[in-house]
CSV table of C-alpha atoms in Angstrom, one decimal:
chain,number,residue,atom,x,y,z
A,1,UNK,CA,-45.4,-44.8,-8.6
A,2,UNK,CA,-41.8,-45.5,-7.8
A,3,UNK,CA,-39.0,-43.3,-9.1
A,4,UNK,CA,-36.7,-44.5,-11.8
A,5,UNK,CA,-33.2,-45.2,-10.4
A,6,UNK,CA,-29.9,-46.0,-11.8
A,7,UNK,CA,-26.3,-46.8,-10.7
A,8,UNK,CA,-25.7,-43.1,-10.3
A,9,UNK,CA,-28.3,-42.6,-7.5
A,10,UNK,CA,-27.2,-42.1,-4.0
A,11,UNK,CA,-27.7,-44.6,-1.1
A,12,UNK,CA,-30.6,-42.6,0.3
A,13,UNK,CA,-32.4,-42.6,-3.1
A,14,UNK,CA,-31.8,-46.3,-3.5
A,15,UNK,CA,-33.2,-47.0,0.0
A,16,UNK,CA,-36.2,-44.8,-0.7
A,17,UNK,CA,-36.9,-46.7,-4.0
A,18,UNK,CA,-36.5,-50.0,-2.2
A,19,UNK,CA,-39.0,-49.0,0.5
A,20,UNK,CA,-41.5,-47.8,-2.1
A,21,UNK,CA,-41.2,-51.1,-4.0
A,22,UNK,CA,-41.7,-53.1,-0.8
A,23,UNK,CA,-44.8,-51.1,0.0
A,24,UNK,CA,-46.2,-51.6,-3.5
A,25,UNK,CA,-45.4,-55.3,-3.2
A,26,UNK,CA,-47.3,-55.5,0.0
A,27,UNK,CA,-50.3,-53.6,-1.5
A,28,UNK,CA,-50.3,-55.9,-4.5
A,29,UNK,CA,-50.3,-59.0,-2.3
A,30,UNK,CA,-53.1,-57.6,-0.2
A,31,UNK,CA,-55.2,-56.8,-3.3
A,32,UNK,CA,-54.6,-60.4,-4.7
A,33,UNK,CA,-55.6,-61.9,-1.3
A,34,UNK,CA,-58.8,-59.8,-1.3
A,35,UNK,CA,-59.6,-60.8,-4.8
A,36,UNK,CA,-59.2,-64.5,-4.0
A,37,UNK,CA,-61.3,-64.2,-0.9
A,38,UNK,CA,-64.1,-62.4,-2.9
A,39,UNK,CA,-64.1,-65.2,-5.4
A,40,UNK,CA,-64.4,-67.8,-2.6
A,41,UNK,CA,-67.4,-65.9,-1.1
A,42,UNK,CA,-69.1,-65.7,-4.5
A,43,UNK,CA,-69.0,-69.4,-5.2
A,44,UNK,CA,-71.0,-70.6,-2.1
A,45,UNK,CA,-73.7,-68.1,-2.7
A,46,UNK,CA,-74.2,-69.3,-6.2
A,47,UNK,CA,-74.4,-72.9,-5.0
A,48,UNK,CA,-76.8,-72.1,-2.2
A,49,UNK,CA,-79.0,-70.2,-4.6
A,50,UNK,CA,-78.9,-73.0,-7.2
A,51,UNK,CA,-79.5,-75.9,-4.8
A,52,UNK,CA,-83.1,-75.1,-4.1
A,53,UNK,CA,-83.8,-75.1,-7.8
A,54,UNK,CA,-82.2,-78.6,-8.2
A,55,UNK,CA,-83.7,-80.0,-5.1
A,56,UNK,CA,-87.3,-78.7,-5.4
A,57,UNK,CA,-88.4,-81.4,-7.7
A,58,UNK,CA,-87.6,-84.1,-5.1
A,59,UNK,CA,-89.2,-82.3,-2.2
A,60,UNK,CA,-92.5,-83.7,-1.3
A,61,UNK,CA,-95.6,-81.4,-1.8
A,62,UNK,CA,-97.5,-81.3,1.4
A,63,UNK,CA,-99.7,-78.7,0.0
A,64,UNK,CA,-100.1,-77.1,-3.3
A,65,UNK,CA,-100.6,-73.6,-2.1
A,66,UNK,CA,-97.6,-73.8,0.2
A,67,UNK,CA,-95.5,-75.0,-2.7
A,68,UNK,CA,-96.6,-72.2,-4.9
A,69,UNK,CA,-95.9,-69.7,-2.2
A,70,UNK,CA,-92.5,-71.2,-1.7
A,71,UNK,CA,-91.8,-71.1,-5.4
A,72,UNK,CA,-92.9,-67.4,-5.5
A,73,UNK,CA,-90.6,-66.6,-2.5
A,74,UNK,CA,-87.8,-68.6,-4.0
A,75,UNK,CA,-88.2,-66.8,-7.3
A,76,UNK,CA,-88.2,-63.4,-5.7
A,77,UNK,CA,-85.2,-64.3,-3.5
A,78,UNK,CA,-83.4,-65.9,-6.4
A,79,UNK,CA,-83.9,-62.8,-8.6
A,80,UNK,CA,-82.6,-60.4,-6.0
A,81,UNK,CA,-79.7,-62.8,-5.2
A,82,UNK,CA,-78.8,-63.0,-8.9
A,83,UNK,CA,-79.0,-59.2,-9.2
A,84,UNK,CA,-76.8,-58.8,-6.1
A,85,UNK,CA,-74.4,-61.4,-7.3
A,86,UNK,CA,-74.3,-59.8,-10.8
A,87,UNK,CA,-73.5,-56.4,-9.2
A,88,UNK,CA,-70.8,-57.9,-7.0
A,89,UNK,CA,-69.3,-59.8,-10.0
A,90,UNK,CA,-69.4,-56.6,-12.1
A,91,UNK,CA,-67.7,-54.6,-9.3
A,92,UNK,CA,-65.2,-57.3,-8.7
A,93,UNK,CA,-64.5,-57.6,-12.4
A,94,UNK,CA,-63.9,-53.8,-12.6
A,95,UNK,CA,-61.6,-54.0,-9.6
A,96,UNK,CA,-59.9,-57.0,-11.1
A,97,UNK,CA,-59.4,-55.1,-14.3
A,98,UNK,CA,-58.1,-52.1,-12.5
A,99,UNK,CA,-55.8,-54.4,-10.4
A,100,UNK,CA,-54.6,-56.2,-13.5
A,101,UNK,CA,-54.0,-52.8,-15.2
A,102,UNK,CA,-52.1,-51.6,-12.1
A,103,UNK,CA,-50.1,-54.8,-12.1
A,104,UNK,CA,-49.4,-54.4,-15.8
A,105,UNK,CA,-48.3,-50.8,-15.2
A,106,UNK,CA,-46.1,-51.8,-12.2
A,107,UNK,CA,-44.6,-54.6,-14.2
A,108,UNK,CA,-44.0,-52.2,-17.1
A,109,UNK,CA,-42.4,-49.7,-14.8
A,110,UNK,CA,-40.2,-52.4,-13.3
A,111,UNK,CA,-39.2,-53.5,-16.7
A,112,UNK,CA,-38.4,-49.9,-17.7
A,113,UNK,CA,-36.7,-49.1,-14.4
A,114,UNK,CA,-34.5,-52.2,-14.3
A,115,UNK,CA,-34.3,-53.0,-18.0
A,116,UNK,CA,-36.1,-56.3,-17.5
A,117,UNK,CA,-37.3,-58.4,-20.5
A,118,UNK,CA,-39.7,-60.6,-18.5
A,119,UNK,CA,-41.1,-60.3,-14.9
A,120,UNK,CA,-41.3,-63.6,-13.0
A,121,UNK,CA,-42.5,-64.4,-9.5
A,122,UNK,CA,-39.1,-64.0,-8.0
A,123,UNK,CA,-38.2,-60.8,-10.0
A,124,UNK,CA,-39.1,-58.6,-7.0
A,125,UNK,CA,-36.9,-60.7,-4.7
A,126,UNK,CA,-34.1,-60.5,-7.2
A,127,UNK,CA,-34.5,-56.8,-7.5
A,128,UNK,CA,-34.5,-56.4,-3.7
A,129,UNK,CA,-31.5,-58.7,-3.4
A,130,UNK,CA,-29.8,-56.6,-6.1
A,131,UNK,CA,-30.6,-53.4,-4.3
A,132,UNK,CA,-29.4,-54.9,-1.0
A,133,UNK,CA,-26.2,-56.0,-2.8
A,134,UNK,CA,-25.8,-52.5,-4.3
A,135,UNK,CA,-26.5,-50.9,-0.9
A,136,UNK,CA,-23.9,-53.2,0.7
A,137,UNK,CA,-21.4,-52.4,-2.1
A,138,UNK,CA,-22.2,-48.7,-1.7
A,139,UNK,CA,-21.7,-49.0,2.0
A,140,UNK,CA,-18.3,-50.6,1.5
A,141,UNK,CA,-17.3,-48.1,-1.1
A,142,UNK,CA,-18.6,-45.3,1.1
A,143,UNK,CA,-16.6,-46.7,4.1
A,144,UNK,CA,-13.5,-47.1,1.9
A,145,UNK,CA,-13.9,-43.7,0.5
A,146,UNK,CA,-14.5,-42.3,4.0
A,147,UNK,CA,-11.4,-44.1,5.3
A,148,UNK,CA,-9.4,-42.8,2.3
A,149,UNK,CA,-10.7,-39.3,2.8
A,150,UNK,CA,-9.9,-39.5,6.6
A,151,UNK,CA,-6.4,-40.7,5.8
A,152,UNK,CA,-6.0,-37.9,3.2
A,153,UNK,CA,-7.2,-35.4,5.8
A,154,UNK,CA,-4.8,-36.8,8.4
A,155,UNK,CA,-2.0,-36.6,5.9
A,156,UNK,CA,-2.9,-33.1,5.0
A,157,UNK,CA,-3.1,-32.1,8.6
A,158,UNK,CA,0.3,-33.7,9.2
A,159,UNK,CA,1.7,-31.9,6.1
A,160,UNK,CA,0.0,-28.6,7.3
A,161,UNK,CA,1.4,-29.0,10.8
A,162,UNK,CA,4.8,-29.8,9.3
A,163,UNK,CA,4.5,-26.7,7.1
A,164,UNK,CA,3.5,-24.6,10.1
A,165,UNK,CA,6.5,-25.8,12.1
A,166,UNK,CA,8.7,-25.1,9.1
A,167,UNK,CA,7.2,-21.6,8.8
A,168,UNK,CA,7.7,-21.0,12.5
A,169,UNK,CA,11.3,-22.1,12.3
A,170,UNK,CA,11.8,-20.0,9.2
A,171,UNK,CA,10.2,-17.0,10.9
A,172,UNK,CA,12.3,-17.5,14.1
A,173,UNK,CA,15.5,-17.8,12.0
A,174,UNK,CA,14.5,-14.7,10.1
A,175,UNK,CA,13.8,-12.8,13.3
A,176,UNK,CA,17.1,-13.8,14.8
A,177,UNK,CA,18.9,-12.9,11.6
A,178,UNK,CA,17.1,-9.6,11.5
A,179,UNK,CA,18.0,-8.9,15.1
A,180,UNK,CA,21.6,-9.7,14.5
A,181,UNK,CA,21.7,-7.6,11.4
A,182,UNK,CA,20.0,-4.8,13.1
A,183,UNK,CA,22.4,-5.0,16.0
A,184,UNK,CA,25.3,-5.1,13.7
A,185,UNK,CA,23.9,-2.2,11.7
A,186,UNK,CA,23.4,-0.2,14.9
A,187,UNK,CA,26.9,-0.8,16.0
A,188,UNK,CA,28.2,0.2,12.6
A,189,UNK,CA,26.1,3.3,12.6
A,190,UNK,CA,27.2,4.2,16.1
A,191,UNK,CA,30.8,3.7,15.2
A,192,UNK,CA,30.4,5.7,11.9
A,193,UNK,CA,28.6,8.4,13.8
A,194,UNK,CA,31.3,8.6,16.5
A,195,UNK,CA,34.0,8.6,13.8
A,196,UNK,CA,32.2,11.3,11.8
A,197,UNK,CA,31.7,13.4,15.0
A,198,UNK,CA,35.4,13.0,15.8
A,199,UNK,CA,36.3,13.9,12.2
A,200,UNK,CA,33.9,16.8,12.3
A,201,UNK,CA,35.4,17.9,15.6
A,202,UNK,CA,38.9,17.7,14.1
A,203,UNK,CA,37.8,19.5,11.0
A,204,UNK,CA,36.0,22.1,13.0
A,205,UNK,CA,39.1,22.7,15.1
A,206,UNK,CA,41.3,22.9,12.0
A,207,UNK,CA,38.8,25.2,10.3
A,208,UNK,CA,38.5,27.3,13.4
A,209,UNK,CA,42.3,27.6,13.6
A,210,UNK,CA,42.6,28.4,9.9
A,211,UNK,CA,39.8,31.0,10.2
A,212,UNK,CA,41.4,32.7,13.1
A,213,UNK,CA,44.8,32.7,11.3
A,214,UNK,CA,43.2,34.3,8.3
A,215,UNK,CA,41.5,36.8,10.5
A,216,UNK,CA,44.9,37.6,12.0
A,217,UNK,CA,46.5,37.9,8.6
A,218,UNK,CA,43.7,40.1,7.4
A,219,UNK,CA,44.0,42.3,10.5
A,220,UNK,CA,47.8,42.5,10.0
A,221,UNK,CA,47.3,43.4,6.3
A,222,UNK,CA,44.8,46.1,7.2
A,223,UNK,CA,47.1,47.4,9.9
A,224,UNK,CA,50.0,47.5,7.3
A,225,UNK,CA,47.8,49.3,4.8
A,226,UNK,CA,46.6,51.8,7.4
A,227,UNK,CA,50.2,52.4,8.6
A,228,UNK,CA,51.3,53.0,5.0
A,229,UNK,CA,48.4,55.3,4.4
A,230,UNK,CA,49.0,57.2,7.6
A,231,UNK,CA,52.7,57.5,6.6
A,232,UNK,CA,51.7,58.8,3.2
A,233,UNK,CA,49.2,61.2,4.7
A,234,UNK,CA,51.8,62.4,7.1
A,235,UNK,CA,54.3,63.0,4.3
A,236,UNK,CA,51.7,64.8,2.3
A,237,UNK,CA,50.8,66.9,5.3
A,238,UNK,CA,54.5,67.7,5.8
A,239,UNK,CA,54.7,68.8,2.1
A,240,UNK,CA,51.5,70.8,2.5
A,241,UNK,CA,52.9,72.5,5.6
A,242,UNK,CA,56.2,73.3,3.7
A,243,UNK,CA,54.3,74.6,0.7
A,244,UNK,CA,52.0,76.6,3.0
A,245,UNK,CA,54.9,78.1,4.8
A,246,UNK,CA,56.5,79.0,1.4
A,247,UNK,CA,53.2,80.6,0.3
A,248,UNK,CA,53.0,82.5,3.6
A,249,UNK,CA,56.7,83.6,3.1
A,250,UNK,CA,56.1,84.5,-0.5
A,251,UNK,CA,54.8,88.1,0.1
A,252,UNK,CA,57.7,88.9,2.3
A,253,UNK,CA,60.2,87.4,-0.2
A,254,UNK,CA,58.4,89.3,-2.9
A,255,UNK,CA,58.8,92.6,-1.1
A,256,UNK,CA,62.4,91.8,-0.4
A,257,UNK,CA,63.0,91.0,-4.1
A,258,UNK,CA,61.2,94.1,-5.1
A,259,UNK,CA,63.3,96.2,-2.7
A,260,UNK,CA,66.4,94.4,-3.8
A,261,UNK,CA,65.4,95.1,-7.4
A,262,UNK,CA,64.8,98.7,-6.7
A,263,UNK,CA,68.2,98.9,-5.1
A,264,UNK,CA,69.7,97.1,-8.0
A,265,UNK,CA,68.0,99.4,-10.4
A,266,UNK,CA,69.3,102.4,-8.8
A,267,UNK,CA,72.8,101.0,-9.3
A,268,UNK,CA,72.4,99.7,-12.9
A,269,UNK,CA,69.8,101.9,-14.3
A,270,UNK,CA,66.2,102.6,-14.2
A,271,UNK,CA,65.6,100.7,-17.5
A,272,UNK,CA,67.3,97.5,-16.6
A,273,UNK,CA,65.9,97.6,-13.1
A,274,UNK,CA,62.3,97.9,-14.5
A,275,UNK,CA,62.8,95.0,-16.8
A,276,UNK,CA,64.3,92.8,-14.1
A,277,UNK,CA,61.6,93.9,-11.7
A,278,UNK,CA,58.9,92.9,-14.2
A,279,UNK,CA,60.5,89.5,-14.9
A,280,UNK,CA,60.9,88.9,-11.2
A,281,UNK,CA,57.4,89.9,-10.5
A,282,UNK,CA,56.1,87.5,-13.3
A,283,UNK,CA,58.3,84.7,-11.9
A,284,UNK,CA,57.1,85.3,-8.4
A,285,UNK,CA,53.5,85.4,-9.7
A,286,UNK,CA,54.0,82.1,-11.5
A,287,UNK,CA,55.5,80.4,-8.5
A,288,UNK,CA,52.6,81.8,-6.4
A,289,UNK,CA,50.0,80.2,-8.7
A,290,UNK,CA,52.0,77.0,-8.8
A,291,UNK,CA,52.1,76.7,-5.1
A,292,UNK,CA,48.4,77.7,-4.8
A,293,UNK,CA,47.5,74.9,-7.2
A,294,UNK,CA,49.8,72.5,-5.4
A,295,UNK,CA,48.2,73.4,-2.1
A,296,UNK,CA,44.7,73.0,-3.5
A,297,UNK,CA,45.6,69.6,-4.9
A,298,UNK,CA,47.1,68.5,-1.6
A,299,UNK,CA,44.0,69.6,0.2
A,300,UNK,CA,41.7,67.7,-2.2
A,301,UNK,CA,43.9,64.6,-1.8
A,302,UNK,CA,43.9,64.9,2.0
A,303,UNK,CA,40.1,65.3,2.0
A,304,UNK,CA,39.7,62.3,-0.3
A,305,UNK,CA,42.0,60.2,1.8
A,306,UNK,CA,40.0,61.2,5.0
A,307,UNK,CA,36.7,60.2,3.3
A,308,UNK,CA,38.3,56.9,2.0
A,309,UNK,CA,39.7,56.2,5.5
A,310,UNK,CA,36.3,56.7,7.1
A,311,UNK,CA,34.7,54.4,4.5
A,312,UNK,CA,37.3,51.7,5.0
A,313,UNK,CA,36.9,52.0,8.8
A,314,UNK,CA,33.1,51.4,8.3
A,315,UNK,CA,33.8,48.5,6.0
A,316,UNK,CA,36.3,47.0,8.4
A,317,UNK,CA,33.8,47.3,11.3
A,318,UNK,CA,31.1,45.6,9.2
A,319,UNK,CA,33.5,42.9,7.9
A,320,UNK,CA,34.7,42.2,11.5
A,321,UNK,CA,31.1,41.9,12.7
A,322,UNK,CA,30.2,39.5,9.8
A,323,UNK,CA,33.3,37.5,10.6
A,324,UNK,CA,32.4,37.3,14.2
A,325,UNK,CA,28.8,36.2,13.4
A,326,UNK,CA,30.1,33.5,11.0
A,327,UNK,CA,32.6,32.4,13.6
A,328,UNK,CA,29.9,32.1,16.2
A,329,UNK,CA,27.8,30.0,13.7
A,330,UNK,CA,30.9,27.9,12.9
A,331,UNK,CA,31.4,27.3,16.7
A,332,UNK,CA,27.8,26.3,17.1
A,333,UNK,CA,28.4,23.6,14.5
A,334,UNK,CA,26.2,24.8,11.6
A,335,UNK,CA,27.5,25.1,8.1
A,336,UNK,CA,31.3,24.8,8.9
A,337,UNK,CA,32.4,24.7,5.3
A,338,UNK,CA,30.0,27.4,4.0
A,339,UNK,CA,30.9,29.7,7.0
A,340,UNK,CA,34.6,29.2,6.3
A,341,UNK,CA,34.1,30.0,2.6
A,342,UNK,CA,32.0,33.1,3.4
A,343,UNK,CA,34.6,34.4,5.8
A,344,UNK,CA,37.3,33.7,3.2
A,345,UNK,CA,35.3,35.6,0.6
A,346,UNK,CA,34.8,38.6,3.0
A,347,UNK,CA,38.4,38.7,3.8
A,348,UNK,CA,39.4,38.6,0.2
A,349,UNK,CA,36.9,41.4,-0.6
A,350,UNK,CA,38.2,43.5,2.2
A,351,UNK,CA,41.7,42.9,1.0
A,352,UNK,CA,40.8,44.0,-2.6
A,353,UNK,CA,38.8,47.1,-1.7
A,354,UNK,CA,41.8,49.1,-0.4
A,355,UNK,CA,43.8,48.4,-3.6
A,356,UNK,CA,40.9,49.8,-5.6
A,357,UNK,CA,40.8,53.0,-3.6
A,358,UNK,CA,44.5,53.8,-4.1
């Protein structure tokens, strides 16, 4: 049974349906030829079987017995021939019915398949011609579509190649621009780095010069303070020596004053001499206590100044060591501004400490 096809089927499906129809046509023609040949074979047999019946009356009777025998044989053969012919006719009738049914089914399928109202003798040739025309049209459309597709592919390849060339040109221009920009940036960076290094070198030199100037000023200020303190200490030591000498001379003066008082008392009188001697003794005792307290105060001041001087000396040594360390770091190029600020703070602190100790 052939497949139902339409205009939407592919060329391969149409060709397959065409081949199936051709094969079915050949089979139908073969069956029709066989049926016709069977009918032709049946007709002579019937005539041969019937002829003896029609001709027997005119045959001469040589002998009665022979005639009877012949009739019996003819009857027997005729019955078997009739039976055989009946069976053949029945079989052929069945085959013919099946063939007619097949033809009817095929015609119905053709009508349904191709929307035919009636099936004529040339319907198959018309369908074949229609399929051939459809196949030719399909081949032309396929060729045109293939040519169109190939043309589109070529155009797309050209467009793709053009796009690739454009991309390569764009990438090349971008790389060249990047190289130029990078070279320019590198030159700018090198120039800025050199300028910054020169500026840092100048700043470092100026900072170093300023730092050493402040160190010199600090040292000069410390020297002035120490000179002033040494002068003050020398003056206090001189006063201490004078007071000490007076204290040491006081007993001798006391004895002299007592002796002088005694001598004076003898001249004026014992009463007045005693009063003056007591007053003089009290005055001398008061001066003695005053000088002793003055000496003690001076000793405490000198001791305090010595302690303060030792402390300041230690602070100065520590400050100078810190200044030297910071100066070394500044020379090595690390933290110029912070080192300068730290040195400045240390110098100011060292300058403030002596004032607090006065």
